Short mmCIF file of C-alpha atoms in Angstrom, two decimals:
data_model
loop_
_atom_site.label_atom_id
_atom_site.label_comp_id
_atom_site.label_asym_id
_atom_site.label_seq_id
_atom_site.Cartn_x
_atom_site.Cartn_y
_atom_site.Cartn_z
CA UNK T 17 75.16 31.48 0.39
CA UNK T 18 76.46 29.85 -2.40
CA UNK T 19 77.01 32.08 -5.62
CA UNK T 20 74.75 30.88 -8.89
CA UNK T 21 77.10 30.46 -12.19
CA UNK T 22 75.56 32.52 -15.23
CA UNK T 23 74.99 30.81 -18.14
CA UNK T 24 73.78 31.95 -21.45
CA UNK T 25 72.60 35.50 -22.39
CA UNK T 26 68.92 35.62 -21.25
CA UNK T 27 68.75 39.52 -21.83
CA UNK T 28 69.85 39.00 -25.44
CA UNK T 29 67.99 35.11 -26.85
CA UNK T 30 65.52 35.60 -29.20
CA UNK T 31 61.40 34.96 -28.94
CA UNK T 32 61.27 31.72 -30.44
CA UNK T 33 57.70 32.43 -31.32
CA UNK T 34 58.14 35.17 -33.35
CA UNK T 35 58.97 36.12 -36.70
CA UNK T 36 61.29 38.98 -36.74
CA UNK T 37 60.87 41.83 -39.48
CA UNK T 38 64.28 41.46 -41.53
CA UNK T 39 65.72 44.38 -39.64
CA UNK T 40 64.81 43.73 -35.93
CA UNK T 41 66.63 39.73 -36.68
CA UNK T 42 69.72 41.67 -37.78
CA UNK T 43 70.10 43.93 -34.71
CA UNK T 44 69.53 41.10 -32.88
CA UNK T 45 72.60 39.50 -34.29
CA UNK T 46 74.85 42.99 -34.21
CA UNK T 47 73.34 43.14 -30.20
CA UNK T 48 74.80 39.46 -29.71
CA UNK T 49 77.85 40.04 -31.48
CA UNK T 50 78.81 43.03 -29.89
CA UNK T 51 78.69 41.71 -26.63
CA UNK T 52 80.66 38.82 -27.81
CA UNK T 53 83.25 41.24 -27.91
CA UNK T 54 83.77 41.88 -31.75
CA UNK T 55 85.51 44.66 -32.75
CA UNK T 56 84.26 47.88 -34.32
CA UNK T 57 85.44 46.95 -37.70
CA UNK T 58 83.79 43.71 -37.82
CA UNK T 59 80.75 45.03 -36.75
CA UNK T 60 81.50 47.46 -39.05
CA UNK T 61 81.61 44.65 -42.09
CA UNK T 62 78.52 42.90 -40.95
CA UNK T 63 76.29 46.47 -41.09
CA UNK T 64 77.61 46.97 -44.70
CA UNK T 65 77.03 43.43 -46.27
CA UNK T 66 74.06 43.16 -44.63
CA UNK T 67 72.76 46.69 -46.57
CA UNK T 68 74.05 45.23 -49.67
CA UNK T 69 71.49 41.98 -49.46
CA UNK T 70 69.29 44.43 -48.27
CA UNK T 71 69.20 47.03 -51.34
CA UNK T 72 69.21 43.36 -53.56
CA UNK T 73 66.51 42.30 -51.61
CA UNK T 74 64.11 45.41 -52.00
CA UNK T 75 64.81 45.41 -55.54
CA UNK T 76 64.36 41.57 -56.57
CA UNK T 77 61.56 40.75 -53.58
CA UNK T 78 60.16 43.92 -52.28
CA UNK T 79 57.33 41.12 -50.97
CA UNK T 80 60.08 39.96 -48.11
CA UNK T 81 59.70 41.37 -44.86
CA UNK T 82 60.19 38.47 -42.25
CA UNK T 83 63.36 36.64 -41.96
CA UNK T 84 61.72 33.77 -42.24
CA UNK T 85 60.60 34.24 -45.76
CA UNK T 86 64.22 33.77 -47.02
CA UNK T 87 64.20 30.59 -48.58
CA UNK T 88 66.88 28.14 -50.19
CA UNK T 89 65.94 29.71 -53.73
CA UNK T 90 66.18 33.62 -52.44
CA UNK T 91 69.35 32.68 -50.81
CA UNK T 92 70.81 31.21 -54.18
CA UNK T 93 69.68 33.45 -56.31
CA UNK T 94 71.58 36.23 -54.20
CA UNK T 95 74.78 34.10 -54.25
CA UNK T 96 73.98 33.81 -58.42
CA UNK T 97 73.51 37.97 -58.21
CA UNK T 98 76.96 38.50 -56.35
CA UNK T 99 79.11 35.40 -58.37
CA UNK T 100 77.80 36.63 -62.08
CA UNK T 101 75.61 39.64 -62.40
CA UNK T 102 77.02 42.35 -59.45
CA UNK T 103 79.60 44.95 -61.03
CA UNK T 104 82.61 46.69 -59.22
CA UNK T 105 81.51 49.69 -57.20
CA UNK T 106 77.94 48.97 -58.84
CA UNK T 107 75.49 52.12 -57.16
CA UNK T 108 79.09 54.79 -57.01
CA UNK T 109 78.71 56.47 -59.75
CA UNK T 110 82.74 57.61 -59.88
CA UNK T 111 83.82 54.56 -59.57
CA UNK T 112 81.30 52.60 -61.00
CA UNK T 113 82.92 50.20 -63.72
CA UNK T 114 80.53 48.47 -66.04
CA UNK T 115 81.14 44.68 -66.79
CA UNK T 116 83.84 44.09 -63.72
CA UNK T 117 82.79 41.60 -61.92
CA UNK T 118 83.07 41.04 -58.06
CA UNK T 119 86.03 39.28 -57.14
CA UNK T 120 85.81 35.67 -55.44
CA UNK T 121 87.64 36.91 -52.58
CA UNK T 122 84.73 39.74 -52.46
CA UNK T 123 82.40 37.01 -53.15
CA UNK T 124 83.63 34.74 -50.38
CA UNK T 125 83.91 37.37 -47.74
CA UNK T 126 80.30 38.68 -48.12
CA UNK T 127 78.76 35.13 -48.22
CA UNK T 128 80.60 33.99 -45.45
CA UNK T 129 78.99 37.19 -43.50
CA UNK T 130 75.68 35.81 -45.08
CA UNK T 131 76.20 32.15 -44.02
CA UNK T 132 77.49 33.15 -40.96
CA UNK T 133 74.10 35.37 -39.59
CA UNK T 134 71.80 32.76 -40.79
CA UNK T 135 73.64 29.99 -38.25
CA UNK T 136 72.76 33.00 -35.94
CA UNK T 137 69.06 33.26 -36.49
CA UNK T 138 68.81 29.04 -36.82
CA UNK T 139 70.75 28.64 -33.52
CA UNK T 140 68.51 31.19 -31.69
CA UNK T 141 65.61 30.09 -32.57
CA UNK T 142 65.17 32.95 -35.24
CA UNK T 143 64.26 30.77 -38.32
CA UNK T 144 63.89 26.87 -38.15
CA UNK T 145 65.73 25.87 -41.30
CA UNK T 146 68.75 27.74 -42.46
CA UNK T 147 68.36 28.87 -46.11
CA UNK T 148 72.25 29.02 -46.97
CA UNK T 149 72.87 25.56 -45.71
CA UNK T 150 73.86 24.55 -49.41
CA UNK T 151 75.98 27.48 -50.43
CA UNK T 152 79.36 26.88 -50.93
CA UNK T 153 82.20 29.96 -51.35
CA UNK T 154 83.46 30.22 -54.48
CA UNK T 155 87.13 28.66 -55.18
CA UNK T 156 89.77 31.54 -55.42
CA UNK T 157 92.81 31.36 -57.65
CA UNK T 158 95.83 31.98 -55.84
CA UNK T 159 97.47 34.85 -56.84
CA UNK T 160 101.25 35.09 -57.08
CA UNK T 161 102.45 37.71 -54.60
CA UNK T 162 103.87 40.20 -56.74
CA UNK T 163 106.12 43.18 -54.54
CA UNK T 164 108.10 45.91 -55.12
CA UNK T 165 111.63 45.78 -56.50
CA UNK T 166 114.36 47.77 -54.57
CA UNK T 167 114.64 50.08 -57.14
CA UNK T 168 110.40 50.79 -56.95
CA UNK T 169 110.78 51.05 -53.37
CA UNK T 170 113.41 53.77 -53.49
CA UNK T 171 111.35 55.41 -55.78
CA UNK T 172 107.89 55.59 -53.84
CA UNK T 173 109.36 56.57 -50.83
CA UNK T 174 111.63 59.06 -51.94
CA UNK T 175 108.80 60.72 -53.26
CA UNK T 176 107.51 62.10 -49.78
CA UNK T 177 108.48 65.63 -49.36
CA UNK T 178 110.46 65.34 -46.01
CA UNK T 179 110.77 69.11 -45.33
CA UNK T 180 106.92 68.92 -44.64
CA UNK T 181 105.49 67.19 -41.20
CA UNK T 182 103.52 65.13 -43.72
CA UNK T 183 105.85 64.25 -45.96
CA UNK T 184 108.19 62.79 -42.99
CA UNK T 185 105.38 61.33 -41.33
CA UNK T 186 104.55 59.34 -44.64
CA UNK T 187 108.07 58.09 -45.04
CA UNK T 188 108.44 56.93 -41.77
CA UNK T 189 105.14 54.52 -41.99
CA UNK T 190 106.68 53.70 -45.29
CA UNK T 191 109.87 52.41 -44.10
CA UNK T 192 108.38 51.50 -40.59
CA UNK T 193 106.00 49.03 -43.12
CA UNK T 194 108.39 47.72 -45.09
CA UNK T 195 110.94 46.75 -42.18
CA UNK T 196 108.57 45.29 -40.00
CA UNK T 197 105.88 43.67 -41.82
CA UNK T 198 103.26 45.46 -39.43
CA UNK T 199 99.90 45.58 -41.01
CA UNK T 200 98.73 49.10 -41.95
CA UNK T 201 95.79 48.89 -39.37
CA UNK T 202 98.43 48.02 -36.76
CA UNK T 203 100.68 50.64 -37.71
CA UNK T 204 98.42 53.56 -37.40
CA UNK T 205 97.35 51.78 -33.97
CA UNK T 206 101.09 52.58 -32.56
CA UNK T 207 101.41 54.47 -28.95
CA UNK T 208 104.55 55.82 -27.82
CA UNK T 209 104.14 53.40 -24.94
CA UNK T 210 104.42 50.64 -27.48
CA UNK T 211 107.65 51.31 -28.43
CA UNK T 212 110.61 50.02 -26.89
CA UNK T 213 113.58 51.88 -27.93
CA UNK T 214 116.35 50.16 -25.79
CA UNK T 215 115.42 46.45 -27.45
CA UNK T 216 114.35 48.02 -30.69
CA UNK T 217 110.92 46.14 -30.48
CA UNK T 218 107.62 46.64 -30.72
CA UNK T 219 105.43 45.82 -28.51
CA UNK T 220 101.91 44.89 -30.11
CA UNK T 221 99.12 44.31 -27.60
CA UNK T 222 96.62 42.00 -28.60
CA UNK T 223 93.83 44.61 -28.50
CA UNK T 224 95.23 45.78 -31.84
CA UNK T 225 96.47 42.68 -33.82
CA UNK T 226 94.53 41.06 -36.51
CA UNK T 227 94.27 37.55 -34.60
CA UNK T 228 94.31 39.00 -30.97
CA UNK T 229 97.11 37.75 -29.82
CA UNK T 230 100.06 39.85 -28.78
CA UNK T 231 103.30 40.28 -30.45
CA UNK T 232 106.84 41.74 -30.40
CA UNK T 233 108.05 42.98 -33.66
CA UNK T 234 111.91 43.94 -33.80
CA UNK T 235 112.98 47.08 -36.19
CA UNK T 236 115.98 48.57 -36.91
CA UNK T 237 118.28 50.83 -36.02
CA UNK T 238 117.07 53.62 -39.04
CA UNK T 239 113.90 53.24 -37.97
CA UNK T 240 114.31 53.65 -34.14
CA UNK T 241 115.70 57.03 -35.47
CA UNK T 242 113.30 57.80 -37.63
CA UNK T 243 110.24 56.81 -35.30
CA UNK T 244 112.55 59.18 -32.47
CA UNK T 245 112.59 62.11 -34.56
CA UNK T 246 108.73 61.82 -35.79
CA UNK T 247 107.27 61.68 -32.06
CA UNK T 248 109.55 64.39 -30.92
CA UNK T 249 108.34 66.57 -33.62
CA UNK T 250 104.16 65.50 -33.14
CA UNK T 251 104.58 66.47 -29.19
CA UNK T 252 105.95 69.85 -30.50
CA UNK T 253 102.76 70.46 -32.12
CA UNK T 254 100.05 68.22 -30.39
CA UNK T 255 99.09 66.34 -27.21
CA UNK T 256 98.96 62.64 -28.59
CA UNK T 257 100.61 59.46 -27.52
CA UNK T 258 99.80 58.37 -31.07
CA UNK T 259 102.44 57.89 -33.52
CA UNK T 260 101.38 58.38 -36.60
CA UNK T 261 98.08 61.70 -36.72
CA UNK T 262 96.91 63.74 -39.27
CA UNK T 263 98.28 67.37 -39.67
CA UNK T 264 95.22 68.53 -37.12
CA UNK T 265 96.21 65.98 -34.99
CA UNK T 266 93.98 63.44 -35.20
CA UNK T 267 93.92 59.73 -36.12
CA UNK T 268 95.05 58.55 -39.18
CA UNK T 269 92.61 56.03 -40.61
CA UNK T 270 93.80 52.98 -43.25
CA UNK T 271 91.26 54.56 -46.11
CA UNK T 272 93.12 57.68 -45.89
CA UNK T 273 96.58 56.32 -45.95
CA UNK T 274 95.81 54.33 -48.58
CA UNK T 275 94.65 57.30 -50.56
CA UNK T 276 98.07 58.83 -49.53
CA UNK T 277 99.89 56.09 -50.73
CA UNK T 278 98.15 55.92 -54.13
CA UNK T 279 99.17 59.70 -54.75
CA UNK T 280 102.47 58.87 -54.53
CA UNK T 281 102.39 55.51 -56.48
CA UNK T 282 100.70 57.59 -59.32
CA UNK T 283 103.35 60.36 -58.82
CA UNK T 284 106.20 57.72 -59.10
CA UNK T 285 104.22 56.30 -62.31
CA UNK T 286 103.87 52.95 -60.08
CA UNK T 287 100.44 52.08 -60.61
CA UNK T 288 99.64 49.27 -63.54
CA UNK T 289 103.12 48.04 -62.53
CA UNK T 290 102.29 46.86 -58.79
CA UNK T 291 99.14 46.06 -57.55
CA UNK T 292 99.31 48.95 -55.04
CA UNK T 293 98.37 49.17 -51.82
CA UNK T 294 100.02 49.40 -48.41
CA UNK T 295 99.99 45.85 -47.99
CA UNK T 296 102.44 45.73 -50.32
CA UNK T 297 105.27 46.72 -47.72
CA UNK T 298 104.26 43.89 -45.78
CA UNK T 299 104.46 41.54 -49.09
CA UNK T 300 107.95 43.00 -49.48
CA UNK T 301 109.25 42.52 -45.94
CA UNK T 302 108.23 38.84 -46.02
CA UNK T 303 109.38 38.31 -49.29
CA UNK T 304 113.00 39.88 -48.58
CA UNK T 305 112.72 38.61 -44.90
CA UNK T 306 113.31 35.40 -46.64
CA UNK T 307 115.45 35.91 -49.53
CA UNK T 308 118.10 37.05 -47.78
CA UNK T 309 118.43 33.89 -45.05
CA UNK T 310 115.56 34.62 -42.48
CA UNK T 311 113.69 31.58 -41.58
CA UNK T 312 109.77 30.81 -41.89
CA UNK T 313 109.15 30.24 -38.09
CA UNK T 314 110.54 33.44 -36.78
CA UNK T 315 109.04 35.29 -39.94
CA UNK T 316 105.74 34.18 -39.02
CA UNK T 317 106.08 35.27 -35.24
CA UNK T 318 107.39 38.61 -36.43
CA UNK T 319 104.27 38.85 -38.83
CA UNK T 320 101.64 37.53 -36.68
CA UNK T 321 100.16 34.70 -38.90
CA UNK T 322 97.96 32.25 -37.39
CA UNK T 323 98.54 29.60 -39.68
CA UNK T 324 102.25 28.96 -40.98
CA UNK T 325 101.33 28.09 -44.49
CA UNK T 326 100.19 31.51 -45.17
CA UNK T 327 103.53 32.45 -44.32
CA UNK T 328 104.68 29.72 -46.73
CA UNK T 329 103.26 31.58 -49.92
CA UNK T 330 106.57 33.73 -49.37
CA UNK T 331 108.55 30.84 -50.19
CA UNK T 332 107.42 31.48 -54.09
CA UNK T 333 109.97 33.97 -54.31
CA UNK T 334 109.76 36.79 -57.17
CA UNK T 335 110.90 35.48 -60.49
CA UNK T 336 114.06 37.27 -61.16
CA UNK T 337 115.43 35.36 -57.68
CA UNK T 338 113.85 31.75 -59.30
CA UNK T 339 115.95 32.64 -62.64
CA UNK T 340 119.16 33.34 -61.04
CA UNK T 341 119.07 30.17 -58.91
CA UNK T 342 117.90 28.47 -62.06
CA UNK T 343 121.39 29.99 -63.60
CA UNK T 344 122.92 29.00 -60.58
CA UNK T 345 122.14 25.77 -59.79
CA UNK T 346 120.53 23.84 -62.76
CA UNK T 347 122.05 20.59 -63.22
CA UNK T 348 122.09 20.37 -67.04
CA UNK T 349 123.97 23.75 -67.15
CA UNK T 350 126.43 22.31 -64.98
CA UNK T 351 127.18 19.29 -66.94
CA UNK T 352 127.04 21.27 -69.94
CA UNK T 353 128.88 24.26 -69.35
CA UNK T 354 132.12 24.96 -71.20
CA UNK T 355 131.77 22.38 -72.77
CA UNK T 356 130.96 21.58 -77.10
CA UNK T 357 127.47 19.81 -77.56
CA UNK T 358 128.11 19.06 -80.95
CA UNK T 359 131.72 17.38 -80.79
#
């Protein structure tokens, strides 16, 4: 007997007929997503900008209780709330900061979450006219990538205490960071089994990378010491195939490495003079990966970027390299060098 093809997910469409409490639409969604395969983080993401419209919504239309009472106007007044009137850390009271506004990057990732679960609820049937049809994301400046220097770099990471288990482990995903490029996420994601010692690469399954697609990512020769020295001494104390644990053993998460990280740019009187963050390593491996002769294809196989010209915005080098090839190379200090302009 022939075999019949599934199509579609019956178990998971939506009543057509009905008109889901606010709620009960979004666990729809999260139920679909998930089974889409998104990852935990994502799903993550969606839970927590959903609660922010959510706490907006109770507060500026308590009356809403059906998704399909959203309209255009609710929608862009929401979009108005988040562009002009929603402060940093607004609701955290010690972080809170009065009159700093939400970034357009913060801006553009929350509304594409919004935009995105109300093509949902239109394509199942949910609603019958999406309300955020109109909204655009807001246009974001584009920031020069500012890095370390050498000199900073020395500095932060010769401020972890390497007579301590933590104070090695945190310079070896310091310099692990800043030779590879690996994204902090995909650092703390490292397995013993992931590390190939006789090619000095890393292998990156896609499971763990940003844009799911496997990668090998070469390191050097310090590191492949380093990284040797750091698991022997974790299997002396725990039973992990993780690289990179806490001092009970357990998984390190990015929140608390980059509270680690912070401690020792504030120890190394770093903060106000980088934008700090562990990204940072990966700004300075592409950056250097550059400057001194790498090219832009390999780089961006190395750093797992799905499109090249984000991998371009390395090319805008930091400005003490654009003055000395200035020096270098300008053609009016060329012609004019040595020489008397006013004979």
């Amino acid at each position: 007997m022939a075999k019949r093809m599934v199509r579609g997910r019956n178990a998971l469409t939506a009543d057509q007929t009905r008109n889901y409490e606010l709620d009960e639409a979004f666990q729809l969604f999260c139920k679909v997503k998930e089974a889409e395969g998104k990852r935990i983080r994502t799903l993550k993401d969606y839970r927590k900008h959903w609660g922010y419209f959510r706490k907006w919504l109770s507060e500026h239309h308590p009356e809403v209780a059906f998704i399909r009472q959203i309209t255009v106007g609710i929608a862009r007044e929401y979009h108005l709330y988040m562009a002009s009137d929603r402060s940093k850390y607004q609701g955290v009271s010690n972080r809170y900061l009065p009159g700093v506004k939400l970034a357009p990057a913060t801006v553009a990732i929350r509304l594409r979450t919004f935009r995105a679960m109300f093509r949902f609820f239109l394509d199942e049937g949910v609603i019958t006219e999406n309300p955020t049809l109109q909204i655009k994301p807001p246009k974001e400046d584009e920031e020069e990538i500012v890095v370390f220097s050498e000199e900073q770099l020395i500095k932060i990471i010769s401020a972890a205490n390497r007579t301590t288990y933590k104070g090695f482990r945190d310079w070896v995903l310091m310099i692990l960071l800043a030779d590879t490029g690996l994204r902090v996420n995909e650092a703390l994601s490292l397995s013993t089994n992931m590390i190939d010692f006789s090619n000095r690469v890393i292998r990156l399954p896609a499971a763990i990378t940003k844009n799911r697609k496997g990668r090998i990512v070469p390191f050097s020769e310090d590191i492949s010491v380093a990284l040797h020295e750091l698991i022997e001494e974790t299997a002396q104390h725990f039973t992990t195939n993780n690289i990179f644990v806490d001092v009970y053993g357990n998984d390190l998460s990015a929140d608390a490495v980059r509270k680690i990280f912070r401690r020792y740019a504030e120890k190394t009187e770093l903060i106000g003079k980088v934008k700090f963050s562990p990204h940072v390593f990966r700004h300075y491996f592409c950056t250097k990966y550059l400057l001194n002769g790498g090219d832009i294809a390999s780089l961006q196989r190395i750093v797992g970027h799905s499109d090249i010209s984000t991998t371009r915005k390395y090319l805008q080098v930091d400005f003490r390299h654009i003055r000395l090839q200035h020096d270098r190379y300008s053609p009016i200090a060329n012609l004019l060098g040595g020489s008397s302009c006013g004979n």
